[in-house]
Amino acid sequence: MSDVQLHIDGDVAVLTLQNPDKLNALTTPMLDALGAHLTQIERDTTLRCVILTGTGRRAFCCGADIAAWGHLSPGAFARHWVRDGHRIFDRLARLSMPTIAALNGHAFGGGLELASACDIRVMVPGATLALPEARVGIVQGWSGTQRVLRLFPEPVVKEMALFGRRIPAERAVALGYVAEIADDALAAAQEIAASLGALSPRAVEVSKYMLHAATGEDRAAMVEALGSAAIAATDDRVEGVAAFLNKRPPKFSGQ
């Protein structure tokens, strides 16, 4: 069984990190599995939402498994481990449907960065957030100084990254990073996902594109996605394709 399980429940995809003996620490096979699942999810037009959670009650994800990267050369560490992980996290952040991180426990380092790639977060009481990379002599590599900094006030990120402080669930809610605290984070996330049934899928998708363009999450791609969606609905697009396929000059109406 993969250390990242994908379960489809109606129109909701649930991704579960399954490495509880190591607090769901991320390994190369886990990153590869997550990337493959994201490809499948993006191609499934029946899905309305994605929930990401972890196994167990101790940790959502404690970050990257040191055994997976500790032996790498500086070049391989930067070129493969950091960049490959960054690309997969970016794919999660830029899914067309809404995403929810159900934090069943602590989220440290890469785990916090992974949660930050989701649209909203639900957190169990007693869980904490941290960026402890300096404790093992490294720095944030999967958007801790970028995406996380857009979601927290700058001094709070500095508390975590420069001083090693943990942020408890109650403070994370007060700061707006977490939507709510719930004893069962997954159940709470599923309840939030169910509310999408009353909303227009296309309106939600376009709203996400607009919000990402405004906040700087892959702004160039979001702007082009919005423009492409608008032009795809025109008569001119239909005429242009038809003219090309029939090898004739197009007669555009401007409609």
Short mmCIF file of C-alpha atoms in Angstrom, two decimals:
data_model
loop_
_atom_site.label_atom_id
_atom_site.label_comp_id
_atom_site.label_asym_id
_atom_site.label_seq_id
_atom_site.Cartn_x
_atom_site.Cartn_y
_atom_site.Cartn_z
CA MET A 1 0.00 0.00 0.00
CA SER A 2 1.24 3.50 -0.82
CA ASP A 3 2.26 5.78 2.04
CA VAL A 4 -0.15 8.33 0.53
CA GLN A 5 -3.64 6.90 0.11
CA LEU A 6 -6.26 8.38 -2.22
CA HIS A 7 -9.90 7.69 -1.37
CA ILE A 8 -12.74 9.07 -3.48
CA ASP A 9 -15.98 9.65 -1.54
CA GLY A 10 -18.56 10.94 -3.99
CA ASP A 11 -17.26 14.25 -5.24
CA VAL A 12 -14.58 14.61 -2.53
CA ALA A 13 -11.04 13.24 -2.79
CA VAL A 14 -9.32 12.44 0.51
CA LEU A 15 -5.53 12.18 0.51
CA THR A 16 -4.06 10.58 3.63
CA LEU A 17 -0.40 10.57 4.63
CA GLN A 18 0.36 7.11 6.02
CA ASN A 19 3.75 7.05 7.70
CA PRO A 20 2.64 7.19 11.36
CA ASP A 21 5.75 5.52 12.80
CA LYS A 22 7.70 8.58 11.61
CA LEU A 23 4.92 11.10 12.32
CA ASN A 24 3.95 11.05 8.63
CA ALA A 25 7.36 12.41 7.64
CA LEU A 26 7.64 12.85 3.88
CA THR A 27 9.84 10.51 1.85
CA THR A 28 10.66 10.46 -1.86
CA PRO A 29 8.09 7.69 -2.57
CA MET A 30 5.48 9.71 -0.68
CA LEU A 31 6.20 12.82 -2.73
CA ASP A 32 6.02 10.76 -5.93
CA ALA A 33 2.71 9.21 -4.85
CA LEU A 34 1.29 12.60 -3.93
CA GLY A 35 2.25 13.95 -7.35
CA ALA A 36 0.62 10.99 -9.13
CA HIS A 37 -2.58 11.36 -7.08
CA LEU A 38 -2.75 15.08 -7.87
CA THR A 39 -2.56 14.29 -11.59
CA GLN A 40 -5.47 11.86 -11.24
CA ILE A 41 -7.48 14.36 -9.19
CA GLU A 42 -7.01 17.25 -11.60
CA ARG A 43 -8.23 15.11 -14.50
CA ASP A 44 -11.37 13.96 -12.66
CA THR A 45 -14.08 16.47 -13.58
CA THR A 46 -16.53 14.97 -11.08
CA LEU A 47 -14.54 16.08 -8.03
CA ARG A 48 -15.54 19.21 -6.10
CA CYS A 49 -13.02 19.25 -3.26
CA VAL A 50 -9.78 17.72 -1.97
CA ILE A 51 -9.06 17.01 1.70
CA LEU A 52 -5.51 16.33 2.85
CA THR A 53 -4.95 14.69 6.23
CA GLY A 54 -2.62 12.35 8.11
CA THR A 55 -2.79 9.05 9.97
CA GLY A 56 -2.82 9.00 13.77
CA ARG A 57 -3.37 11.64 16.44
CA ARG A 58 0.20 12.84 17.02
CA ALA A 59 1.08 14.55 13.76
CA PHE A 60 -0.39 15.65 10.47
CA CYS A 61 3.17 15.72 9.14
CA CYS A 62 6.41 16.45 11.00
CA GLY A 63 8.15 17.50 7.78
CA ALA A 64 10.70 15.79 5.58
CA ASP A 65 12.17 12.46 6.68
CA ILE A 66 15.82 13.23 7.45
CA ALA A 67 16.76 9.72 6.33
CA ALA A 68 15.42 10.60 2.87
CA TRP A 69 17.64 13.62 2.32
CA GLY A 70 20.43 13.54 4.92
CA HIS A 71 22.80 11.58 2.66
CA LEU A 72 22.31 13.74 -0.43
CA SER A 73 25.07 15.90 -1.87
CA PRO A 74 24.49 19.67 -1.81
CA GLY A 75 23.72 19.63 -5.53
CA ALA A 76 21.28 16.72 -5.34
CA PHE A 77 19.64 18.21 -2.25
CA ALA A 78 18.92 21.51 -4.00
CA ARG A 79 18.30 20.18 -7.49
CA HIS A 80 16.10 17.19 -6.67
CA TRP A 81 14.83 17.05 -3.11
CA VAL A 82 13.98 20.75 -2.73
CA ARG A 83 12.89 21.52 -6.29
CA ASP A 84 10.92 18.29 -6.81
CA GLY A 85 9.07 18.82 -3.54
CA HIS A 86 8.41 22.44 -4.41
CA ARG A 87 6.87 21.47 -7.75
CA ILE A 88 4.53 18.96 -6.10
CA PHE A 89 3.45 21.44 -3.42
CA ASP A 90 2.80 24.01 -6.14
CA ARG A 91 0.58 21.53 -7.96
CA LEU A 92 -1.48 21.05 -4.80
CA ALA A 93 -1.78 24.80 -4.31
CA ARG A 94 -2.93 25.33 -7.89
CA LEU A 95 -5.58 22.62 -8.16
CA SER A 96 -8.70 24.03 -9.77
CA MET A 97 -10.99 22.81 -6.98
CA PRO A 98 -10.92 23.93 -3.31
CA THR A 99 -8.59 22.11 -0.93
CA ILE A 100 -8.77 21.62 2.85
CA ALA A 101 -5.98 20.50 5.16
CA ALA A 102 -7.39 18.49 8.07
CA LEU A 103 -4.58 18.80 10.61
CA ASN A 104 -5.01 15.74 12.81
CA GLY A 105 -1.88 16.67 14.78
CA HIS A 106 1.29 18.74 14.69
CA ALA A 107 2.45 20.30 11.40
CA PHE A 108 6.18 21.02 11.42
CA GLY A 109 8.54 22.17 8.67
CA GLY A 110 7.50 20.56 5.40
CA GLY A 111 4.23 19.55 7.05
CA LEU A 112 3.38 23.19 7.72
CA GLU A 113 4.42 24.06 4.17
CA LEU A 114 2.17 21.27 2.85
CA ALA A 115 -0.79 22.50 4.88
CA SER A 116 -0.12 26.01 3.62
CA ALA A 117 -0.54 24.81 0.03
CA CYS A 118 -4.21 24.10 0.79
CA ASP A 119 -6.93 26.75 0.60
CA ILE A 120 -8.10 26.44 4.21
CA ARG A 121 -7.16 24.45 7.28
CA VAL A 122 -8.93 22.72 10.20
CA MET A 123 -6.89 21.77 13.26
CA VAL A 124 -7.33 19.56 16.31
CA PRO A 125 -6.88 21.10 19.77
CA GLY A 126 -3.45 20.57 21.23
CA ALA A 127 -1.73 20.50 17.84
CA THR A 128 0.99 23.04 17.07
CA LEU A 129 2.70 24.56 14.06
CA ALA A 130 6.43 25.11 13.67
CA LEU A 131 9.32 25.74 11.29
CA PRO A 132 12.13 23.90 13.11
CA GLU A 133 14.57 23.48 10.20
CA ALA A 134 17.37 25.43 11.91
CA ARG A 135 17.50 22.74 14.61
CA VAL A 136 19.01 20.37 12.04
CA GLY A 137 21.07 22.96 10.20
CA ILE A 138 18.86 23.60 7.16
CA VAL A 139 16.35 26.22 6.01
CA GLN A 140 12.82 26.10 4.68
CA GLY A 141 12.77 24.63 1.17
CA TRP A 142 9.14 24.03 0.21
CA SER A 143 7.70 27.57 0.44
CA GLY A 144 8.20 28.28 4.13
CA THR A 145 9.65 31.69 3.33
CA GLN A 146 7.20 32.32 0.49
CA ARG A 147 3.67 30.87 0.70
CA VAL A 148 3.70 30.58 4.49
CA LEU A 149 4.75 34.22 4.71
CA ARG A 150 1.62 35.22 2.77
CA LEU A 151 -0.60 33.40 5.25
CA PHE A 152 0.97 34.52 8.55
CA PRO A 153 2.11 37.97 9.70
CA GLU A 154 5.86 38.35 9.11
CA PRO A 155 6.78 38.48 12.82
CA VAL A 156 4.97 35.18 13.43
CA VAL A 157 6.94 33.42 10.67
CA LYS A 158 10.12 34.86 12.18
CA GLU A 159 9.11 33.49 15.59
CA MET A 160 8.92 30.02 14.08
CA ALA A 161 11.84 30.16 11.64
CA LEU A 162 14.34 32.26 13.62
CA PHE A 163 13.49 31.35 17.22
CA GLY A 164 12.01 27.88 16.86
CA ARG A 165 8.73 28.76 18.59
CA ARG A 166 5.58 26.72 18.14
CA ILE A 167 2.18 28.22 17.36
CA PRO A 168 -0.72 26.50 19.18
CA ALA A 169 -4.07 25.85 17.49
CA GLU A 170 -5.85 28.64 19.37
CA ARG A 171 -3.36 31.23 18.19
CA ALA A 172 -3.42 29.84 14.63
CA VAL A 173 -7.19 30.45 14.54
CA ALA A 174 -6.81 33.96 15.94
CA LEU A 175 -4.23 34.72 13.25
CA GLY A 176 -6.60 33.49 10.51
CA TYR A 177 -4.34 30.65 9.41
CA VAL A 178 -6.78 27.99 10.60
CA ALA A 179 -10.51 28.15 9.88
CA GLU A 180 -11.61 26.25 12.98
CA ILE A 181 -10.54 23.89 15.74
CA ALA A 182 -12.32 20.53 15.88
CA ASP A 183 -11.78 17.32 17.84
CA ASP A 184 -12.19 15.40 14.57
CA ALA A 185 -10.44 17.50 11.93
CA LEU A 186 -11.33 15.16 9.07
CA ALA A 187 -15.04 15.15 9.94
CA ALA A 188 -15.00 18.94 10.17
CA ALA A 189 -13.27 19.18 6.79
CA GLN A 190 -15.83 16.81 5.26
CA GLU A 191 -18.64 18.97 6.62
CA ILE A 192 -17.07 22.05 5.03
CA ALA A 193 -16.62 20.16 1.74
CA ALA A 194 -20.30 19.17 1.77
CA SER A 195 -21.28 22.86 1.65
CA LEU A 196 -19.89 23.05 -1.89
CA GLY A 197 -22.95 21.13 -3.08
CA ALA A 198 -24.98 24.34 -2.92
CA LEU A 199 -22.44 26.34 -4.94
CA SER A 200 -21.72 26.62 -8.65
CA PRO A 201 -18.60 24.54 -9.48
CA ARG A 202 -17.52 26.95 -12.21
CA ALA A 203 -18.07 30.03 -10.06
CA VAL A 204 -15.99 28.46 -7.28
CA GLU A 205 -13.23 27.55 -9.74
CA VAL A 206 -13.07 31.03 -11.25
CA SER A 207 -13.19 32.61 -7.79
CA LYS A 208 -10.16 30.55 -6.81
CA TYR A 209 -8.30 31.71 -9.93
CA MET A 210 -9.14 35.34 -9.14
CA LEU A 211 -8.07 35.05 -5.51
CA HIS A 212 -4.80 33.39 -6.48
CA ALA A 213 -4.11 36.07 -9.06
CA ALA A 214 -4.71 38.74 -6.42
CA THR A 215 -2.53 37.09 -3.77
CA GLY A 216 0.35 36.21 -6.08
CA GLU A 217 -0.13 32.43 -6.20
CA ASP A 218 1.12 31.74 -9.74
CA ARG A 219 -0.39 35.04 -10.87
CA ALA A 220 0.67 34.74 -14.53
CA ALA A 221 -0.95 31.33 -14.99
CA MET A 222 -4.12 32.42 -13.17
CA VAL A 223 -4.52 35.51 -15.37
CA GLU A 224 -4.07 33.42 -18.51
CA ALA A 225 -6.51 30.77 -17.22
CA LEU A 226 -9.15 33.47 -16.64
CA GLY A 227 -8.56 34.98 -20.08
CA SER A 228 -8.61 31.59 -21.77
CA ALA A 229 -11.87 30.63 -20.05
CA ALA A 230 -13.48 33.87 -21.21
CA ILE A 231 -12.35 33.49 -24.83
CA ALA A 232 -13.34 29.82 -24.93
CA ALA A 233 -16.97 30.85 -24.44
CA THR A 234 -17.05 33.11 -27.52
CA ASP A 235 -18.47 32.46 -30.98
CA ASP A 236 -15.15 33.60 -32.39
CA ARG A 237 -13.37 30.67 -30.76
CA VAL A 238 -15.89 28.24 -32.25
CA GLU A 239 -15.52 29.85 -35.68
CA GLY A 240 -11.74 29.92 -35.50
CA VAL A 241 -11.51 26.21 -34.69
CA ALA A 242 -14.07 25.30 -37.36
CA ALA A 243 -12.25 27.37 -40.00
CA PHE A 244 -8.93 25.75 -39.15
CA LEU A 245 -10.34 22.21 -39.29
CA ASN A 246 -12.12 22.92 -42.59
CA LYS A 247 -9.10 24.72 -44.09
CA ARG A 248 -10.98 27.94 -44.83
CA PRO A 249 -10.57 31.58 -43.80
CA PRO A 250 -12.43 32.37 -40.55
CA LYS A 251 -15.37 34.82 -40.47
CA PHE A 252 -15.23 36.32 -37.01
CA SER A 253 -18.36 38.02 -35.66
CA GLY A 254 -16.86 39.48 -32.50
CA GLN A 255 -19.44 37.64 -30.44
#
